[in-house]
Amino acid sequence: MKKILLSIQIFLDNWLMNGILLVFAALVAVLLHFTVSEYVKYSERLILARDYGLQNQILVGNMLPTDDINRISERLAEASEEVIQLPGVARYAPASFGITALDEYRGNFIPLECVNEEYYGKTKYALAEGSWPNAPNEVALTAEAMALYSIGDNIEVTFYLSDMNDNMTSHESTIEIVGFVDENVAIWELVPNVFRPGLDELTTTLKEYADNYSPLDERMVFGYIIEPTTASGERIELIYQGGPYLITVNADTDPEDIKPQLIEIFGGGRVHTGPEMIHRYKVEHNEEYLQLIRFAFISLVLTMSSLFAAVFLQLRKKRLEMTVYYICGTSWAQSLWFFIGPYYPLITMGSLVGSAIYFKLAPQLIRTDPMTVVVILVFLLTVCSIQVLPSYFSARRIHPTEWIRKD
Amino acid sequence: MTNIIEIKNIEKSYYPSRSVRVPALTGLSLCVREGEMIAIYGVSGSGKSTLLHILGGLDRPDSGEYILDGEVMGEKNDSQLARVRNEKIGFVLQDFGLIANRTAQDNVIVPVIFSKKSLREGYKRCKNLLDKLGIPELERRKVSQMSGGQKQRVAIARALMNEPKILLADEPSGALDSTTKEEIYAMFDMLRKEGKTIIIATHDHAIAQIADRVLQMKDGQLSEC
């Protein structure tokens, strides 16, 4: 206890430098969290694209400022025969279908993406609990809805559909909750209305999706359904409205080869091949990512320089004090450690403070888990050791009497 | 009286570079009785400080035997030597060896930090020591705001903190004016009368008046004056 008090006293003697170090360590930790988070997000979308087979797909139909939404939808549907006849084209289909269920009893709106086994077999979204739907009217909701529903709940709902002319039709039915989707993982959002879509524009997370549209307190949850049917078991005919179409090409066909023919059919600016969107994503994202790495690296260099300066100055300026402790009854190694050892708890504290700041200030950006906190901590302590230990061993080699011997 | 210190054929050399060997102590032997006060004279570089460092467990000899209070010092590891320094030896240095930005109390209490005594006990003893050495008013004053004589008294108080059997003083009056010197010597005399074993390395022959034995250090060897 007495030695801990002494360490604290020594630590406080150098409070300014130590304070700066604490701030730098926290900054590095925050930036490393951002870097890891960005990398996870970046990789996640590339994996999603790979699993989905985006390399062999072409997206058509994003709107230009001059487009009429009804006209472009018709045009996309009309082009079906023309497109499917192109050499190398295997499939031409709307990118997604949606339907909204209203749980009147609880007052919840449940927009549902209609998927089939092929879709979620490709996407491999992670589930927080339960399983993916595999029968009509089975649904998996966003994990946020766990506060409202449980697995196995059968809910009386009304499905609502609107046609091209905004005429609403409704169907009474029952849906069963079979799973909850991890709302932090990347999912497809194939409704781009941007001129040059990349993976960023084609993907989102359920959490971001919900935040953009309506938070849970407005009683809106999102999910996936395998095929909506009425209460009597009749399949509900889904109406596709306004979204893009996806062209799947054969494995031996390069999407770039048929792009010119598709531009002839749909016009420029509406045809985007998978490789092109992936490349665009990589280019745009790499710049941001590299920028982040640069910041993290600069902060790390600043931290390590400050640490090196602090250790160097401690060992230079505090020689007499170290020798006094040695004379008064501690070993030389321990005496040196009083001056160097506190940097470990300091860096640990800085790293944990940085992690706390990151988790507190950027919850919507969190893509790291508690293990990342440990990895960042171990990384900083390792780098700290690279700075501290050589100085420590170098100082140990000089006997304390060298500093007080007069003759 | 029994011998508290016995050293036989102690040798110690320094190596300023790999090929240069500077012998500091060359087969030196010495016995010191408990309660004895010894003054060691010698010119700069004669090995006085080296001898004191070995006697105080700050350094180890290259060869020879050293028995302190019945314990063979050569058999002790660094931690055990540190324990001996803490419990049995008090050091007074020429340039005081005090931490300038700390108060007298902070400095005097240092040996207690490494001992089994409680801080409460330490603060009480610190107060008593400062009273005894005539500087009670300096307890909360920073060392950097003290005169040379005041600093040396604080250094003596620190050396006495753990009630050591042996007090080693390396040029204790080197940085003091003549009046202050006399006051410091009077303190050593008082401590000798209380039964402390005191070894003082010095250039100042005035210490001979109060020392039991006066030894001359020359070329790494001791001789009676």
XYZ file of C-alpha atoms in Angstrom:
632
model
C 0.000 0.000 0.000
C 2.811 2.386 0.941
C 4.554 1.589 -2.323
C 1.368 2.199 -4.295
C 1.039 5.597 -2.614
C 4.632 6.354 -3.556
C 3.936 5.342 -7.165
C 0.930 7.648 -7.235
C 3.015 10.496 -5.824
C 5.699 9.939 -8.481
C 2.986 9.717 -11.132
C 1.419 13.002 -10.012
C 4.806 14.739 -10.007
C 4.702 14.315 -13.771
C 0.987 15.036 -14.161
C 1.168 17.219 -17.259
C 3.097 14.746 -19.372
C 1.042 11.869 -18.037
C -2.166 13.752 -18.768
C -1.072 14.321 -22.359
C -0.212 10.637 -22.664
C -3.602 9.644 -21.308
C -5.340 11.830 -23.882
C -3.204 10.456 -26.725
C -3.771 6.853 -25.641
C -7.510 7.463 -25.503
C -7.407 9.111 -28.930
C -5.497 6.180 -30.411
C -7.984 3.743 -28.897
C -10.929 5.677 -30.369
C -9.305 5.826 -33.787
C -8.365 2.148 -33.681
C -11.967 1.327 -32.848
C -13.119 3.391 -35.808
C -10.545 1.675 -38.009
C -11.563 -1.806 -36.897
C -15.222 -0.890 -37.156
C -14.769 0.488 -40.665
C -12.823 -2.562 -41.709
C -15.508 -4.905 -40.353
C -18.179 -2.906 -42.141
C -16.122 -2.795 -45.318
C -15.376 -6.528 -45.338
C -18.901 -7.442 -44.351
C -20.344 -5.832 -47.453
C -17.768 -7.434 -49.718
C -18.596 -10.840 -48.221
C -22.285 -10.095 -48.689
C -21.661 -9.261 -52.342
C -19.596 -12.406 -52.825
C -22.210 -14.649 -51.207
C -24.978 -13.015 -53.209
C -23.068 -13.576 -56.453
C -23.024 -9.880 -57.315
C -20.033 -10.493 -59.590
C -22.444 -12.203 -61.989
C -25.256 -9.722 -61.717
C -26.304 -6.474 -63.282
C -28.579 -3.934 -61.652
C -30.867 -1.926 -63.915
C -33.415 0.718 -63.328
C -32.199 3.317 -60.924
C -34.003 6.540 -61.582
C -32.648 9.575 -63.296
C -33.922 13.017 -62.255
C -36.060 13.178 -65.409
C -37.702 9.749 -64.921
C -41.364 9.178 -64.175
C -41.553 6.372 -61.567
C -44.558 4.655 -63.186
C -43.088 4.890 -66.643
C -39.696 3.468 -65.631
C -41.345 0.563 -63.788
C -43.386 -0.277 -66.866
C -40.331 0.003 -69.059
C -38.382 -2.409 -66.826
C -41.220 -4.920 -66.876
C -41.746 -4.608 -70.645
C -38.067 -5.277 -71.340
C -38.236 -8.749 -69.826
C -38.378 -10.734 -73.058
C -35.816 -8.589 -74.792
C -33.313 -8.974 -71.942
C -33.757 -12.692 -71.366
C -32.956 -13.333 -75.022
C -29.541 -11.694 -74.771
C -26.705 -14.247 -74.896
C -25.363 -15.081 -71.446
C -28.401 -13.817 -69.479
C -29.778 -16.476 -67.114
C -32.410 -14.515 -65.212
C -34.150 -11.150 -65.249
C -36.279 -10.410 -62.171
C -37.305 -7.639 -59.813
C -34.716 -7.152 -57.114
C -37.138 -7.415 -54.228
C -40.761 -7.536 -53.178
C -42.239 -6.050 -50.060
C -45.497 -6.207 -48.153
C -46.661 -4.446 -45.005
C -48.409 -6.250 -42.190
C -50.413 -4.362 -39.561
C -50.699 -5.894 -36.104
C -53.804 -4.025 -35.029
C -53.941 -5.626 -31.600
C -50.546 -4.200 -30.633
C -50.612 -1.306 -33.083
C -47.396 -2.281 -34.886
C -46.532 -1.772 -38.554
C -44.351 -4.575 -39.873
C -42.837 -3.888 -43.327
C -41.648 -7.272 -44.594
C -39.249 -8.200 -47.356
C -40.537 -11.253 -49.202
C -37.729 -13.728 -49.583
C -37.263 -17.267 -50.720
C -34.767 -19.926 -49.742
C -32.435 -18.894 -52.544
C -32.343 -15.325 -51.260
C -31.404 -15.945 -47.662
C -29.277 -18.932 -48.665
C -27.183 -16.424 -50.573
C -27.286 -13.581 -48.102
C -26.436 -15.541 -44.958
C -27.667 -12.853 -42.585
C -26.830 -13.635 -39.007
C -29.693 -14.414 -36.684
C -29.817 -13.139 -33.132
C -32.193 -15.937 -32.168
C -34.374 -18.613 -33.741
C -34.311 -19.591 -37.409
C -35.026 -18.251 -40.869
C -38.568 -18.701 -42.160
C -39.024 -21.757 -44.330
C -42.791 -21.943 -44.764
C -45.441 -19.445 -45.874
C -46.226 -16.751 -43.323
C -43.223 -17.526 -41.172
C -41.305 -14.329 -40.420
C -37.979 -13.291 -38.947
C -38.051 -9.813 -37.432
C -35.277 -7.382 -36.568
C -33.749 -8.152 -33.175
C -35.110 -4.857 -31.845
C -38.580 -6.438 -32.012
C -37.597 -8.940 -29.322
C -39.013 -6.380 -26.890
C -42.423 -6.805 -28.529
C -42.585 -10.422 -29.702
C -41.219 -13.849 -28.836
C -40.388 -16.811 -31.007
C -43.482 -18.916 -31.569
C -45.895 -15.970 -31.339
C -48.768 -16.249 -33.846
C -49.999 -12.795 -34.715
C -53.231 -11.798 -36.380
C -52.304 -9.254 -39.041
C -53.706 -7.489 -42.054
C -51.464 -7.456 -45.137
C -51.641 -4.291 -47.207
C -50.575 -3.957 -50.866
C -50.829 -1.002 -53.196
C -50.824 -1.316 -56.976
C -49.312 0.940 -59.625
C -52.225 3.312 -59.257
C -51.943 3.444 -55.466
C -55.099 1.365 -55.001
C -54.871 -0.475 -51.665
C -55.857 -4.108 -51.183
C -55.877 -5.886 -47.812
C -55.852 -9.526 -46.648
C -56.485 -10.918 -43.141
C -53.917 -13.492 -42.107
C -51.756 -14.935 -39.327
C -47.977 -14.827 -39.235
C -45.641 -16.784 -36.977
C -42.430 -15.354 -35.523
C -39.641 -17.891 -36.048
C -36.509 -15.810 -35.619
C -34.863 -12.458 -35.020
C -32.259 -11.056 -37.404
C -29.110 -9.471 -35.981
C -29.810 -5.841 -36.724
C -26.110 -4.923 -36.923
C -25.178 -7.079 -39.902
C -25.201 -5.759 -43.427
C -28.265 -6.547 -45.531
C -29.314 -5.731 -49.081
C -31.327 -2.640 -49.798
C -31.918 -2.984 -53.498
C -33.793 0.278 -54.018
C -31.074 2.629 -55.156
C -32.016 6.032 -56.358
C -28.496 7.218 -56.874
C -26.768 7.913 -60.123
C -23.653 5.782 -59.523
C -24.490 3.096 -56.961
C -21.779 1.232 -55.118
C -22.131 -1.401 -52.425
C -22.662 1.313 -49.842
C -25.835 2.410 -51.593
C -27.104 -1.140 -52.131
C -26.687 -2.263 -48.552
C -27.698 -1.183 -45.085
C -28.299 -2.764 -41.694
C -31.682 -3.363 -40.158
C -30.695 -0.956 -37.410
C -29.834 1.814 -39.869
C -32.898 0.977 -41.904
C -35.141 1.236 -38.876
C -33.461 4.442 -37.725
C -33.899 6.002 -41.159
C -37.551 5.148 -41.412
C -39.027 4.983 -38.008
C -37.730 4.018 -34.614
C -39.292 1.300 -32.523
C -41.152 3.756 -30.306
C -43.263 4.559 -33.355
C -44.253 0.895 -33.404
C -42.588 -0.067 -36.685
C -40.445 -3.187 -36.964
C -38.877 -4.768 -40.027
C -38.504 -8.330 -41.090
C -38.502 -11.104 -43.659
C -41.322 -13.358 -44.729
C -41.163 -16.417 -46.929
C -44.433 -16.100 -48.814
C -47.477 -14.211 -47.590
C -50.791 -16.075 -47.751
C -54.306 -15.174 -46.693
C -56.037 -16.731 -43.640
C -57.477 -19.382 -45.929
C -53.995 -20.227 -47.227
C -54.249 -18.609 -50.642
C -51.006 -17.153 -51.973
C -51.071 -13.353 -52.117
C -50.023 -12.073 -55.519
C -47.331 -9.478 -54.879
C -47.247 -6.335 -56.975
C -43.824 -5.086 -57.889
C -43.584 -1.335 -57.897
C -40.818 0.942 -58.900
C -37.668 -0.854 -57.692
C -34.743 -2.040 -59.755
C -34.375 -5.327 -61.605
C -31.488 -7.731 -61.332
C -30.028 -9.554 -64.296
C -28.124 -12.710 -63.470
C -25.611 -13.763 -66.111
C -24.162 -17.217 -66.670
C -20.984 -18.050 -64.793
C -18.936 -17.984 -68.031
C -20.243 -14.578 -69.089
C -18.607 -11.302 -68.188
C -21.330 -8.811 -67.227
C -19.300 -6.091 -68.956
C -19.789 -7.882 -72.304
C -23.561 -7.441 -72.294
C -23.626 -4.023 -70.669
C -23.577 -2.129 -74.027
C -26.632 -4.049 -75.223
C -28.453 -3.299 -71.957
C -27.627 0.387 -72.282
C -29.240 0.286 -75.706
C -32.419 -1.117 -74.145
C -32.611 0.975 -70.928
C -30.532 4.035 -71.731
C -27.314 5.297 -70.144
C -26.954 5.710 -66.398
C -29.386 2.879 -65.567
C -27.147 -0.163 -66.029
C -24.615 -1.113 -63.363
C -22.662 -4.349 -63.373
C -21.786 -6.097 -60.114
C -17.996 -5.875 -60.594
C -18.381 -2.169 -61.396
C -20.343 -1.519 -58.185
C -17.903 -3.548 -56.113
C -14.963 -1.665 -57.648
C -16.640 1.683 -57.024
C -17.241 0.700 -53.411
C -13.634 -0.357 -52.937
C -12.259 2.833 -54.435
C -14.542 5.139 -52.439
C -14.193 3.194 -49.261
C -10.437 2.696 -49.471
C -9.896 6.439 -49.470
C -11.885 6.888 -46.278
C -10.322 3.838 -44.740
C -6.804 4.934 -45.572
C -7.548 8.352 -44.128
C -8.645 6.717 -40.902
C -5.544 4.531 -40.793
C -3.449 7.657 -41.341
C -5.101 9.399 -38.381
C -4.704 6.311 -36.205
C -1.062 5.967 -37.218
C -0.288 9.651 -36.562
C -1.966 9.426 -33.147
C -0.062 6.265 -32.376
C 3.218 7.931 -33.335
C 2.333 10.950 -31.160
C 1.486 8.672 -28.247
C 4.625 6.641 -28.589
C 6.797 9.744 -29.009
C 5.272 11.245 -25.882
C 5.751 7.977 -24.057
C 9.347 7.738 -25.173
C 9.984 11.354 -24.134
C 8.269 10.785 -20.784
C 10.248 7.635 -20.025
C 13.486 9.209 -21.220
C 12.951 12.336 -19.128
C 11.925 10.319 -16.078
C 15.048 8.209 -16.262
C 17.261 11.249 -16.857
C 15.746 13.766 -14.483
C 14.809 11.470 -11.642
C 18.117 9.641 -11.225
C 18.750 11.135 -7.804
C 15.266 10.245 -6.638
C 15.671 6.663 -7.860
C 19.013 6.444 -6.082
C 17.464 7.812 -2.886
C 14.888 5.021 -2.926
C 17.656 2.519 -3.571
C 19.719 3.809 -0.654
C 16.695 3.850 1.611
C 15.930 0.213 1.110
C 14.528 -0.955 -2.195
C 16.193 -2.879 -4.993
C 17.430 -0.978 -8.029
C 15.000 -2.789 -10.315
C 12.052 -1.816 -8.148
C 13.284 1.728 -7.774
C 13.353 2.113 -11.568
C 9.971 0.448 -11.827
C 8.405 3.138 -9.634
C 9.094 5.550 -12.480
C 8.342 3.318 -15.445
C 5.692 0.915 -14.182
C 2.887 3.534 -13.903
C 2.904 3.919 -17.699
C 1.223 0.526 -17.986
C -1.871 1.446 -15.940
C -1.816 4.842 -17.656
C -1.907 3.330 -21.146
C -4.481 0.779 -19.959
C -6.645 3.559 -18.593
C -6.226 5.608 -21.788
C -7.177 2.633 -23.918
C -10.259 1.843 -21.833
C -11.314 5.498 -21.719
C -10.948 5.625 -25.527
C -13.055 2.483 -25.899
C -15.698 3.902 -23.556
C -15.765 7.172 -25.511
C -16.165 5.268 -28.759
C -19.005 3.113 -27.442
C -20.698 6.110 -25.837
C -20.369 8.649 -28.621
C -20.792 6.518 -31.709
C -23.310 3.769 -30.922
C -24.647 3.836 -34.478
C -21.131 3.190 -35.809
C -20.261 0.359 -33.481
C -19.039 -2.584 -35.470
C -16.610 -3.863 -32.866
C -17.169 -6.187 -29.949
C -15.674 -6.426 -26.441
C -12.889 -8.619 -27.804
C -11.751 -5.659 -29.920
C -11.386 -3.646 -26.707
C -9.054 -6.343 -25.385
C -7.130 -6.569 -28.675
C -6.631 -2.783 -28.793
C -5.543 -2.787 -25.156
C -3.036 -5.589 -25.737
C -1.781 -3.826 -28.871
C -1.210 -0.539 -27.013
C 0.463 -2.301 -24.084
C 2.732 -4.165 -26.487
C 3.734 -0.962 -28.240
C 4.167 0.617 -24.795
C 6.506 -2.224 -23.825
C 8.536 -1.719 -26.981
C 9.119 1.851 -25.814
C 9.484 1.268 -22.094
C 11.332 -1.991 -21.602
C 14.530 -1.164 -23.557
C 14.860 2.055 -21.537
C 14.256 0.122 -18.344
C 16.860 -2.548 -19.076
C 19.310 0.083 -20.284
C 18.877 2.018 -17.012
C 19.263 -1.162 -14.971
C 22.708 -1.717 -16.442
C 23.985 1.498 -14.837
C 24.613 0.860 -11.174
C 23.062 3.509 -8.906
C 26.372 4.211 -7.191
C 27.634 5.525 -10.549
C 25.297 8.454 -10.004
C 26.421 9.312 -6.480
C 30.093 8.341 -6.536
C 32.313 11.381 -6.216
C 35.783 9.906 -6.484
C 32.452 -4.894 22.491
C 31.617 -7.128 19.535
C 32.493 -6.300 15.964
C 29.511 -5.068 14.015
C 31.488 -4.885 10.775
C 34.177 -7.274 9.632
C 35.682 -7.108 6.174
C 38.564 -9.214 4.954
C 40.625 -8.784 1.801
C 37.985 -6.787 -0.032
C 38.822 -5.937 -3.635
C 36.904 -3.715 -5.980
C 37.804 -2.376 -9.414
C 36.027 -0.158 -11.918
C 36.127 -0.466 -15.662
C 35.723 2.926 -17.383
C 36.191 1.021 -20.648
C 36.682 -2.641 -21.499
C 40.455 -2.481 -21.575
C 40.924 -0.078 -18.651
C 40.764 -1.391 -15.081
C 40.908 1.050 -12.177
C 41.412 -0.676 -8.828
C 39.583 1.151 -6.009
C 40.052 -1.256 -3.106
C 42.970 -3.690 -3.026
C 42.687 -6.375 -0.381
C 41.287 -4.064 2.281
C 40.421 -5.397 5.752
C 38.615 -3.606 8.571
C 36.844 -4.376 11.816
C 34.448 -1.913 13.435
C 33.138 -2.367 16.957
C 29.545 -1.598 17.841
C 29.143 2.023 18.973
C 32.463 3.062 17.501
C 32.940 6.239 15.500
C 35.508 6.036 12.722
C 36.767 8.801 10.487
C 38.289 7.845 7.148
C 40.503 10.391 5.464
C 41.778 10.249 1.977
C 42.221 12.277 -1.159
C 39.694 12.199 -3.976
C 39.829 8.876 -5.798
C 41.412 7.032 -2.886
C 38.378 4.707 -2.589
C 36.571 6.170 0.451
C 33.185 6.309 -1.220
C 33.656 2.863 -2.726
C 34.362 1.481 0.737
C 31.280 3.191 2.167
C 29.125 1.868 -0.685
C 30.258 -1.674 0.025
C 29.831 -1.235 3.777
C 26.337 0.105 3.177
C 25.287 -2.694 0.816
C 24.941 -0.288 -2.085
C 27.584 -2.137 -4.048
C 29.255 -5.529 -3.946
C 32.980 -6.220 -3.755
C 34.688 -8.198 -6.528
C 36.185 -10.502 -3.902
C 36.681 -10.756 -0.152
C 34.385 -11.321 2.779
C 32.024 -8.888 4.451
C 30.132 -9.709 7.637
C 27.682 -7.141 8.959
C 26.108 -7.722 12.339
C 26.791 -11.442 11.997
C 25.324 -11.747 8.506
C 27.451 -12.660 5.482
C 26.608 -9.950 2.984
C 28.051 -11.787 -0.012
C 25.356 -14.432 0.269
C 22.483 -11.985 0.005
C 20.488 -11.301 -3.133
C 19.401 -7.804 -4.198
C 16.180 -7.867 -2.178
C 17.924 -9.096 0.960
C 20.599 -6.413 0.570
C 17.858 -3.825 0.189
C 16.307 -5.095 3.430
C 19.677 -4.725 5.222
C 20.044 -1.166 3.902
C 16.556 -0.361 5.061
C 16.842 -1.793 8.568
C 20.461 -1.526 9.615
C 22.062 1.320 7.717
C 21.533 5.042 7.469
C 23.284 7.084 4.775
C 24.275 10.737 4.813
C 25.630 12.062 1.517
C 27.701 15.136 0.680
C 25.058 16.615 -1.594
C 22.329 15.538 0.850
C 20.545 13.139 -1.535
C 17.181 14.741 -0.932
C 14.245 15.048 -3.317
C 14.146 18.777 -3.930
C 10.478 19.244 -4.805
C 9.263 17.368 -1.726
C 8.893 18.506 1.875
C 11.216 17.513 4.708
C 8.545 15.155 5.962
C 8.196 13.463 2.544
C 11.955 12.936 2.427
C 12.380 11.721 5.971
C 9.538 9.234 5.631
C 11.057 7.438 2.596
C 12.773 4.584 4.535
C 9.447 3.807 6.227
C 7.852 3.183 2.823
C 10.150 0.203 2.324
C 9.946 -1.047 5.901
C 7.312 -2.940 7.864
C 6.460 0.143 9.921
C 3.185 1.918 9.349
C 3.091 5.409 7.885
C 1.332 6.664 11.009
C 4.231 5.402 13.103
C 6.649 6.907 10.568
C 5.104 10.376 10.686
C 5.274 10.342 14.478
C 8.936 9.383 14.444
C 9.636 11.929 11.725
C 8.239 14.674 13.919
C 10.328 13.506 16.879
C 13.491 13.372 14.790
C 13.014 16.832 13.342
C 12.438 18.116 16.897
C 15.558 16.352 18.106
C 17.666 17.784 15.265
C 16.339 21.276 15.944
C 14.305 21.788 12.771
C 10.656 21.160 13.761
C 9.518 24.155 11.727
C 10.825 22.585 8.480
C 8.467 19.625 8.496
C 6.229 21.006 5.726
C 8.851 23.046 3.909
C 10.133 21.963 0.533
C 13.799 20.958 0.428
C 14.401 23.409 -2.424
C 13.594 26.240 0.022
C 16.166 25.176 2.662
C 19.761 26.152 3.423
C 22.622 23.640 3.173
C 22.711 23.054 6.936
C 18.968 22.513 7.071
C 19.164 20.049 4.205
C 21.908 18.077 5.933
C 19.850 17.858 9.118
C 16.907 16.574 7.100
C 19.265 14.038 5.486
C 20.448 12.919 8.937
C 16.840 12.645 10.106
C 16.080 10.412 7.129
C 19.170 8.287 7.832
C 17.964 7.764 11.412
C 14.357 7.073 10.471
C 14.433 3.286 10.797
C 16.726 3.392 13.845
C 19.712 1.842 12.046
C 22.656 0.428 13.964
C 25.127 1.980 11.556
C 25.350 5.473 10.147
C 27.537 5.986 7.072
C 28.395 9.537 6.095
C 30.163 10.353 2.842
C 31.687 13.857 3.043
C 28.794 15.101 5.212
C 30.341 18.531 5.624
C 31.594 18.944 2.063
C 28.892 21.385 1.068
C 28.625 23.282 4.370
C 30.170 26.410 5.871
C 32.334 26.086 8.976
C 29.628 27.049 11.501
C 27.177 24.577 10.054
C 29.911 21.931 9.930
C 30.419 22.227 13.662
C 26.706 21.852 14.259
C 26.568 18.723 12.101
C 29.621 17.246 13.863
C 27.966 17.951 17.187
C 25.011 15.933 15.979
C 27.236 13.014 15.027
C 28.848 13.225 18.458
C 25.427 13.129 20.077
C 24.459 10.085 17.997
C 27.698 8.302 18.892
C 26.950 8.862 22.552
C 23.556 7.267 21.954
C 25.382 4.121 20.786
C 25.265 4.412 17.013
C 28.140 3.029 15.011
C 29.279 5.845 12.737
C 31.705 5.785 9.821
C 32.517 9.092 8.205
C 34.510 9.525 5.013
C 35.872 13.048 4.875
C 38.635 15.441 3.936
C 38.026 17.509 7.046
C 40.463 16.805 9.877
C 38.216 18.504 12.432
C 36.246 15.292 12.720
C 39.302 13.648 14.359
C 38.452 15.432 17.596
C 35.295 13.412 18.067
C 36.192 10.125 16.282
C 37.300 7.041 18.229
C 39.585 5.990 15.418
C 40.992 7.823 12.458
C 41.984 5.839 9.362
C 43.830 6.915 6.264
C 42.751 5.637 2.878
C 45.438 5.417 0.270
C 45.675 3.376 -2.908
C 42.761 1.226 -1.919
C 44.175 0.344 1.490
C 43.446 1.580 5.024
C 46.034 2.456 7.645
C 45.728 3.782 11.195
C 46.752 7.423 11.563
